[in-house]
PDB file of C-alpha atoms and ligand atoms in Angstrom:
ATOM      1  CA  UNK A   1       0.000   0.000   0.000  1.00  0.00           C
ATOM      2  CA  UNK A   2       2.709   2.411   1.042  1.00  0.00           C
ATOM      3  CA  UNK A   3       4.859   1.220  -1.845  1.00  0.00           C
ATOM      4  CA  UNK A   4       2.101   1.773  -4.313  1.00  0.00           C
ATOM      5  CA  UNK A   5       1.587   5.245  -2.898  1.00  0.00           C
ATOM      6  CA  UNK A   6       5.292   6.178  -3.246  1.00  0.00           C
ATOM      7  CA  UNK A   7       5.413   4.532  -6.665  1.00  0.00           C
ATOM      8  CA  UNK A   8       2.621   6.776  -7.756  1.00  0.00           C
ATOM      9  CA  UNK A   9       4.574   9.885  -6.830  1.00  0.00           C
ATOM     10  CA  UNK A  10       8.130   9.512  -8.094  1.00  0.00           C
ATOM     11  CA  UNK A  11       8.704  13.251  -7.728  1.00  0.00           C
ATOM     12  CA  UNK A  12       8.186  12.875  -3.995  1.00  0.00           C
ATOM     13  CA  UNK A  13      10.980  10.278  -3.812  1.00  0.00           C
ATOM     14  CA  UNK A  14      13.199  12.572  -5.830  1.00  0.00           C
ATOM     15  CA  UNK A  15      12.442  15.475  -3.515  1.00  0.00           C
ATOM     16  CA  UNK A  16      13.360  13.405  -0.462  1.00  0.00           C
ATOM     17  CA  UNK A  17      16.596  12.280  -2.100  1.00  0.00           C
ATOM     18  CA  UNK A  18      17.521  15.906  -2.724  1.00  0.00           C
ATOM     19  CA  UNK A  19      16.748  16.813   0.864  1.00  0.00           C
ATOM     20  CA  UNK A  20      18.903  13.937   2.105  1.00  0.00           C
ATOM     21  CA  UNK A  21      21.713  15.113  -0.138  1.00  0.00           C
ATOM     22  CA  UNK A  22      21.810  18.445   1.676  1.00  0.00           C
ATOM     23  CA  UNK A  23      20.805  17.657   5.226  1.00  0.00           C
ATOM     24  CA  UNK A  24      22.773  20.484   6.840  1.00  0.00           C
ATOM     25  CA  UNK A  25      22.459  24.199   6.572  1.00  0.00           C
ATOM     26  CA  UNK A  26      25.312  25.586   4.523  1.00  0.00           C
ATOM     27  CA  UNK A  27      26.041  27.933   7.453  1.00  0.00           C
ATOM     28  CA  UNK A  28      27.241  25.060   9.592  1.00  0.00           C
ATOM     29  CA  UNK A  29      30.781  23.832   9.000  1.00  0.00           C
ATOM     30  CA  UNK A  30      31.445  20.406  10.437  1.00  0.00           C
ATOM     31  CA  UNK A  31      35.079  21.034  11.273  1.00  0.00           C
ATOM     32  CA  UNK A  32      34.527  23.926  13.699  1.00  0.00           C
ATOM     33  CA  UNK A  33      32.554  24.197  16.904  1.00  0.00           C
ATOM     34  CA  UNK A  34      29.227  25.969  17.102  1.00  0.00           C
ATOM     35  CA  UNK A  35      28.406  27.156  20.601  1.00  0.00           C
ATOM     36  CA  UNK A  36      25.273  29.029  19.572  1.00  0.00           C
ATOM     37  CA  UNK A  37      23.257  25.865  18.942  1.00  0.00           C
ATOM     38  CA  UNK A  38      21.769  23.716  21.673  1.00  0.00           C
ATOM     39  CA  UNK A  39      23.339  21.348  22.469  1.00  0.00           C
ATOM     40  CA  UNK A  40      26.600  22.919  21.274  1.00  0.00           C
ATOM     41  CA  UNK A  41      28.115  21.365  18.156  1.00  0.00           C
ATOM     42  CA  UNK A  42      31.660  20.103  18.739  1.00  0.00           C
ATOM     43  CA  UNK A  43      33.844  18.668  15.976  1.00  0.00           C
ATOM     44  CA  UNK A  44      35.795  15.475  16.773  1.00  0.00           C
ATOM     45  CA  UNK A  45      38.958  17.581  17.081  1.00  0.00           C
ATOM     46  CA  UNK A  46      37.608  19.572  20.052  1.00  0.00           C
ATOM     47  CA  UNK A  47      39.072  18.827  23.473  1.00  0.00           C
ATOM     48  CA  UNK A  48      36.785  18.543  26.474  1.00  0.00           C
ATOM     49  CA  UNK A  49      38.459  20.874  28.987  1.00  0.00           C
ATOM     50  CA  UNK A  50      35.870  20.645  31.752  1.00  0.00           C
ATOM     51  CA  UNK A  51      38.099  18.550  34.035  1.00  0.00           C
ATOM     52  CA  UNK A  52      41.146  20.797  33.501  1.00  0.00           C
ATOM     53  CA  UNK A  53      39.136  23.940  34.247  1.00  0.00           C
ATOM     54  CA  UNK A  54      37.614  22.389  37.347  1.00  0.00           C
ATOM     55  CA  UNK A  55      41.084  21.472  38.628  1.00  0.00           C
ATOM     56  CA  UNK A  56      42.453  24.980  37.983  1.00  0.00           C
ATOM     57  CA  UNK A  57      39.437  26.666  39.562  1.00  0.00           C
ATOM     58  CA  UNK A  58      39.828  24.525  42.659  1.00  0.00           C
ATOM     59  CA  UNK A  59      43.393  25.817  42.986  1.00  0.00           C
ATOM     60  CA  UNK A  60      42.221  29.384  42.347  1.00  0.00           C
ATOM     61  CA  UNK A  61      39.617  29.000  45.050  1.00  0.00           C
ATOM     62  CA  UNK A  62      42.206  27.676  47.512  1.00  0.00           C
ATOM     63  CA  UNK A  63      44.576  30.545  46.679  1.00  0.00           C
ATOM     64  CA  UNK A  64      41.779  33.111  46.693  1.00  0.00           C
ATOM     65  CA  UNK A  65      42.422  34.165  43.098  1.00  0.00           C
ATOM     66  CA  UNK A  66      39.747  35.715  40.878  1.00  0.00           C
ATOM     67  CA  UNK A  67      41.651  35.053  37.665  1.00  0.00           C
ATOM     68  CA  UNK A  68      44.646  33.127  36.411  1.00  0.00           C
ATOM     69  CA  UNK A  69      46.697  33.994  33.320  1.00  0.00           C
ATOM     70  CA  UNK A  70      48.203  31.174  31.246  1.00  0.00           C
ATOM     71  CA  UNK A  71      50.643  32.506  28.627  1.00  0.00           C
ATOM     72  CA  UNK A  72      51.952  30.588  25.617  1.00  0.00           C
ATOM     73  CA  UNK A  73      55.609  30.534  26.549  1.00  0.00           C
ATOM     74  CA  UNK A  74      57.994  28.612  28.794  1.00  0.00           C
ATOM     75  CA  UNK A  75      60.525  29.754  31.384  1.00  0.00           C
ATOM     76  CA  UNK A  76      62.965  30.666  28.569  1.00  0.00           C
ATOM     77  CA  UNK A  77      60.369  32.824  26.799  1.00  0.00           C
ATOM     78  CA  UNK A  78      60.507  30.444  23.818  1.00  0.00           C
ATOM     79  CA  UNK A  79      57.921  30.630  21.082  1.00  0.00           C
ATOM     80  CA  UNK A  80      58.060  26.897  20.335  1.00  0.00           C
ATOM     81  CA  UNK A  81      57.991  24.974  23.559  1.00  0.00           C
ATOM     82  CA  UNK A  82      58.401  21.411  24.781  1.00  0.00           C
ATOM     83  CA  UNK A  83      55.439  19.208  25.549  1.00  0.00           C
ATOM     84  CA  UNK A  84      56.047  19.497  29.269  1.00  0.00           C
ATOM     85  CA  UNK A  85      55.573  23.270  29.037  1.00  0.00           C
ATOM     86  CA  UNK A  86      52.352  23.209  27.041  1.00  0.00           C
ATOM     87  CA  UNK A  87      50.285  24.682  29.831  1.00  0.00           C
ATOM     88  CA  UNK A  88      48.081  26.783  27.587  1.00  0.00           C
ATOM     89  CA  UNK A  89      47.427  23.850  25.277  1.00  0.00           C
ATOM     90  CA  UNK A  90      46.509  21.664  28.262  1.00  0.00           C
ATOM     91  CA  UNK A  91      44.024  24.081  29.703  1.00  0.00           C
ATOM     92  CA  UNK A  92      42.428  25.189  26.393  1.00  0.00           C
ATOM     93  CA  UNK A  93      42.871  22.282  23.967  1.00  0.00           C
ATOM     94  CA  UNK A  94      44.287  24.820  21.486  1.00  0.00           C
ATOM     95  CA  UNK A  95      47.814  23.859  20.362  1.00  0.00           C
ATOM     96  CA  UNK A  96      48.798  26.894  18.237  1.00  0.00           C
ATOM     97  CA  UNK A  97      52.120  28.537  19.091  1.00  0.00           C
ATOM     98  CA  UNK A  98      50.624  31.929  19.996  1.00  0.00           C
ATOM     99  CA  UNK A  99      47.729  32.660  22.323  1.00  0.00           C
ATOM    100  CA  UNK A 100      47.066  33.705  25.900  1.00  0.00           C
ATOM    101  CA  UNK A 101      44.419  32.129  28.102  1.00  0.00           C
ATOM    102  CA  UNK A 102      42.723  33.726  31.083  1.00  0.00           C
ATOM    103  CA  UNK A 103      40.466  31.800  33.428  1.00  0.00           C
ATOM    104  CA  UNK A 104      38.096  33.367  35.932  1.00  0.00           C
ATOM    105  CA  UNK A 105      35.660  31.481  38.154  1.00  0.00           C
ATOM    106  CA  UNK A 106      32.910  31.919  35.569  1.00  0.00           C
ATOM    107  CA  UNK A 107      34.652  32.314  32.223  1.00  0.00           C
ATOM    108  CA  UNK A 108      37.553  30.997  30.196  1.00  0.00           C
ATOM    109  CA  UNK A 109      38.954  33.101  27.365  1.00  0.00           C
ATOM    110  CA  UNK A 110      41.627  32.710  24.731  1.00  0.00           C
ATOM    111  CA  UNK A 111      43.224  35.509  22.724  1.00  0.00           C
ATOM    112  CA  UNK A 112      45.000  34.593  19.520  1.00  0.00           C
ATOM    113  CA  UNK A 113      45.794  36.131  16.143  1.00  0.00           C
ATOM    114  CA  UNK A 114      44.106  35.497  12.799  1.00  0.00           C
ATOM    115  CA  UNK A 115      46.489  32.689  11.813  1.00  0.00           C
ATOM    116  CA  UNK A 116      44.916  30.541  14.483  1.00  0.00           C
ATOM    117  CA  UNK A 117      41.223  31.448  14.605  1.00  0.00           C
ATOM    118  CA  UNK A 118      40.063  28.412  12.652  1.00  0.00           C
ATOM    119  CA  UNK A 119      42.381  26.079  14.534  1.00  0.00           C
ATOM    120  CA  UNK A 120      41.050  27.428  17.834  1.00  0.00           C
ATOM    121  CA  UNK A 121      37.438  26.876  16.711  1.00  0.00           C
ATOM    122  CA  UNK A 122      38.353  23.286  15.847  1.00  0.00           C
ATOM    123  CA  UNK A 123      40.219  22.477  19.037  1.00  0.00           C
ATOM    124  CA  UNK A 124      38.394  24.329  21.788  1.00  0.00           C
ATOM    125  CA  UNK A 125      35.133  23.245  23.356  1.00  0.00           C
ATOM    126  CA  UNK A 126      32.387  25.628  24.425  1.00  0.00           C
ATOM    127  CA  UNK A 127      33.939  26.254  27.829  1.00  0.00           C
ATOM    128  CA  UNK A 128      36.129  28.748  25.949  1.00  0.00           C
ATOM    129  CA  UNK A 129      35.458  32.138  24.412  1.00  0.00           C
ATOM    130  CA  UNK A 130      37.682  33.063  21.499  1.00  0.00           C
ATOM    131  CA  UNK A 131      38.820  36.689  21.420  1.00  0.00           C
ATOM    132  CA  UNK A 132      40.130  37.663  18.013  1.00  0.00           C
ATOM    133  CA  UNK A 133      42.544  40.266  19.284  1.00  0.00           C
ATOM    134  CA  UNK A 134      46.276  40.480  19.940  1.00  0.00           C
ATOM    135  CA  UNK A 135      48.462  42.157  22.503  1.00  0.00           C
ATOM    136  CA  UNK A 136      48.222  42.761  26.198  1.00  0.00           C
ATOM    137  CA  UNK A 137      45.730  45.631  26.162  1.00  0.00           C
ATOM    138  CA  UNK A 138      42.586  43.709  25.142  1.00  0.00           C
ATOM    139  CA  UNK A 139      43.340  41.000  27.695  1.00  0.00           C
ATOM    140  CA  UNK A 140      43.812  43.474  30.519  1.00  0.00           C
ATOM    141  CA  UNK A 141      40.751  45.477  29.464  1.00  0.00           C
ATOM    142  CA  UNK A 142      38.638  42.317  29.503  1.00  0.00           C
ATOM    143  CA  UNK A 143      40.017  41.210  32.836  1.00  0.00           C
ATOM    144  CA  UNK A 144      39.240  44.516  34.463  1.00  0.00           C
ATOM    145  CA  UNK A 145      35.592  44.213  33.462  1.00  0.00           C
ATOM    146  CA  UNK A 146      35.401  40.639  34.772  1.00  0.00           C
ATOM    147  CA  UNK A 147      36.988  40.923  38.198  1.00  0.00           C
ATOM    148  CA  UNK A 148      36.270  43.328  41.041  1.00  0.00           C
ATOM    149  CA  UNK A 149      38.582  45.970  42.426  1.00  0.00           C
ATOM    150  CA  UNK A 150      40.781  44.376  45.042  1.00  0.00           C
ATOM    151  CA  UNK A 151      40.630  40.982  43.330  1.00  0.00           C
ATOM    152  CA  UNK A 152      43.731  38.892  42.995  1.00  0.00           C
ATOM    153  CA  UNK A 153      45.121  37.635  39.688  1.00  0.00           C
ATOM    154  CA  UNK A 154      47.458  34.653  39.623  1.00  0.00           C
ATOM    155  CA  UNK A 155      50.442  34.230  37.308  1.00  0.00           C
ATOM    156  CA  UNK A 156      53.421  31.913  37.182  1.00  0.00           C
ATOM    157  CA  UNK A 157      56.354  34.335  37.647  1.00  0.00           C
ATOM    158  CA  UNK A 158      58.666  32.063  35.623  1.00  0.00           C
ATOM    159  CA  UNK A 159      56.521  32.665  32.555  1.00  0.00           C
ATOM    160  CA  UNK A 160      56.623  36.450  32.593  1.00  0.00           C
ATOM    161  CA  UNK A 161      59.810  38.435  31.958  1.00  0.00           C
ATOM    162  CA  UNK A 162      60.408  41.916  33.317  1.00  0.00           C
ATOM    163  CA  UNK A 163      60.033  43.261  29.799  1.00  0.00           C
ATOM    164  CA  UNK A 164      56.717  41.443  29.402  1.00  0.00           C
ATOM    165  CA  UNK A 165      54.755  43.991  31.256  1.00  0.00           C
ATOM    166  CA  UNK A 166      51.594  41.961  31.648  1.00  0.00           C
ATOM    167  CA  UNK A 167      51.315  41.702  35.427  1.00  0.00           C
ATOM    168  CA  UNK A 168      52.680  45.197  35.996  1.00  0.00           C
ATOM    169  CA  UNK A 169      50.268  46.631  33.444  1.00  0.00           C
ATOM    170  CA  UNK A 170      47.373  45.016  35.248  1.00  0.00           C
ATOM    171  CA  UNK A 171      48.465  46.484  38.565  1.00  0.00           C
ATOM    172  CA  UNK A 172      48.820  50.044  37.333  1.00  0.00           C
ATOM    173  CA  UNK A 173      45.831  50.121  35.044  1.00  0.00           C
ATOM    174  CA  UNK A 174      43.363  50.477  37.884  1.00  0.00           C
ATOM    175  CA  UNK A 175      43.423  50.824  41.598  1.00  0.00           C
ATOM    176  CA  UNK A 176      44.218  47.792  43.621  1.00  0.00           C
ATOM    177  CA  UNK A 177      44.042  44.704  41.462  1.00  0.00           C
ATOM    178  CA  UNK A 178      46.809  42.594  42.803  1.00  0.00           C
ATOM    179  CA  UNK A 179      48.952  40.233  40.756  1.00  0.00           C
ATOM    180  CA  UNK A 180      50.229  37.345  42.782  1.00  0.00           C
ATOM    181  CA  UNK A 181      53.016  35.071  41.760  1.00  0.00           C
ATOM    182  CA  UNK A 182      51.666  31.536  42.152  1.00  0.00           C
TER     183      UNK A 182
HETATM  184  C1  NAG B   1      25.922  27.941  14.195  1.00  0.00           C
HETATM  185  O1  NAG B   1      24.606  27.549  13.971  1.00  0.00           O
HETATM  186  C2  NAG B   1      23.732  28.601  13.634  1.00  0.00           C
HETATM  187  C3  NAG B   1      22.327  28.027  13.568  1.00  0.00           C
HETATM  188  O2  NAG B   1      22.322  26.871  12.779  1.00  0.00           O
HETATM  189  C4  NAG B   1      24.186  29.221  12.320  1.00  0.00           C
HETATM  190  O3  NAG B   1      23.358  30.314  11.990  1.00  0.00           O
HETATM  191  C5  NAG B   1      25.621  29.704  12.465  1.00  0.00           C
HETATM  192  O4  NAG B   1      26.091  30.190  11.250  1.00  0.00           O
HETATM  193  C6  NAG B   1      26.493  28.558  12.929  1.00  0.00           C
HETATM  194  N1  NAG B   1      27.825  29.049  13.176  1.00  0.00           N
HETATM  195  C7  NAG B   1      28.913  28.398  12.743  1.00  0.00           C
HETATM  196  C8  NAG B   1      30.221  28.981  13.139  1.00  0.00           C
HETATM  197  O5  NAG B   1      28.858  27.392  12.062  1.00  0.00           O
HETATM  198  C1  NAG B   2      33.292  16.730  29.378  1.00  0.00           C
HETATM  199  O1  NAG B   2      33.833  15.998  30.454  1.00  0.00           O
HETATM  200  C2  NAG B   2      33.046  16.055  31.639  1.00  0.00           C
HETATM  201  C3  NAG B   2      33.786  15.297  32.721  1.00  0.00           C
HETATM  202  O2  NAG B   2      35.084  15.762  32.847  1.00  0.00           O
HETATM  203  C4  NAG B   2      31.685  15.451  31.369  1.00  0.00           C
HETATM  204  O3  NAG B   2      30.892  15.563  32.511  1.00  0.00           O
HETATM  205  C5  NAG B   2      31.014  16.199  30.220  1.00  0.00           C
HETATM  206  O4  NAG B   2      29.811  15.591  29.877  1.00  0.00           O
HETATM  207  C6  NAG B   2      31.925  16.211  29.000  1.00  0.00           C
HETATM  208  N1  NAG B   2      31.318  17.082  28.001  1.00  0.00           N
HETATM  209  C7  NAG B   2      31.155  16.728  26.744  1.00  0.00           C
HETATM  210  C8  NAG B   2      30.536  17.742  25.847  1.00  0.00           C
HETATM  211  O5  NAG B   2      31.470  15.616  26.347  1.00  0.00           O
HETATM  212  C1  NAG B   3      40.523  37.045  49.220  1.00  0.00           C
HETATM  213  O1  NAG B   3      40.735  38.111  48.318  1.00  0.00           O
HETATM  214  C2  NAG B   3      39.897  39.220  48.546  1.00  0.00           C
HETATM  215  C3  NAG B   3      40.167  40.180  47.415  1.00  0.00           C
HETATM  216  O2  NAG B   3      39.657  39.640  46.232  1.00  0.00           O
HETATM  217  C4  NAG B   3      40.151  39.806  49.909  1.00  0.00           C
HETATM  218  O3  NAG B   3      39.271  40.880  50.123  1.00  0.00           O
HETATM  219  C5  NAG B   3      39.915  38.725  50.955  1.00  0.00           C
HETATM  220  O4  NAG B   3      40.255  39.212  52.225  1.00  0.00           O
HETATM  221  C6  NAG B   3      40.754  37.493  50.620  1.00  0.00           C
HETATM  222  N1  NAG B   3      40.398  36.439  51.542  1.00  0.00           N
HETATM  223  C7  NAG B   3      41.318  35.681  52.135  1.00  0.00           C
HETATM  224  C8  NAG B   3      40.793  34.611  53.007  1.00  0.00           C
HETATM  225  O5  NAG B   3      42.506  35.859  51.977  1.00  0.00           O
END
């Protein structure tokens, strides 16, 4: 009965075949994450960072820190770093050579340049916001809107040189945010 019905309307079969051929909206790329759909779409290359963020936030809570900055370098300020030093890659999932991560109790953000935007959208899960900006200023500006006056920001002092003015910049840019070597 059903067969006869379909047989009588070959155009309907054709229509369905066409629909199956293009099941996805052309807006949606399969290789990058989409955090604006529910549930979020994650490509197979995305890293689930929930456990890493929970572990870091537990430490931040213990140390009474409102934010923690994870830069992309090692203790020698290298651009290309050994696996052991891949702190930023561990916390974000993003393995590009340039990019700074900042974690607060409620948010996790990565700043990287245009070379890496697509890679970041492939590798990061929806715990992370991607900020398409470079340099210290946008990071500090963001941080100052996210944390209260008097809040403490954690950094690893081995990963910041005197000439890298990140922590100092944060201290002077507004009253009384403290940067704590941790
Ligand atoms: C995410 O999905 C929405 C709704 O389908 C779509 O409009 C948007 O373009 C998608 N974004 C990406 C990056 O694929
Ligand atoms: C990510 O891992 C956590 C456990 O660490 C799990 O609860 C959660 O469901 C995972 N999320 C996704 C999207 O797989
Ligand atoms: C934690 O840090 C806040 C500033 O963000 C400070 O006011 C408070 O006294 C600190 N608490 C402890 C237990 O150190």
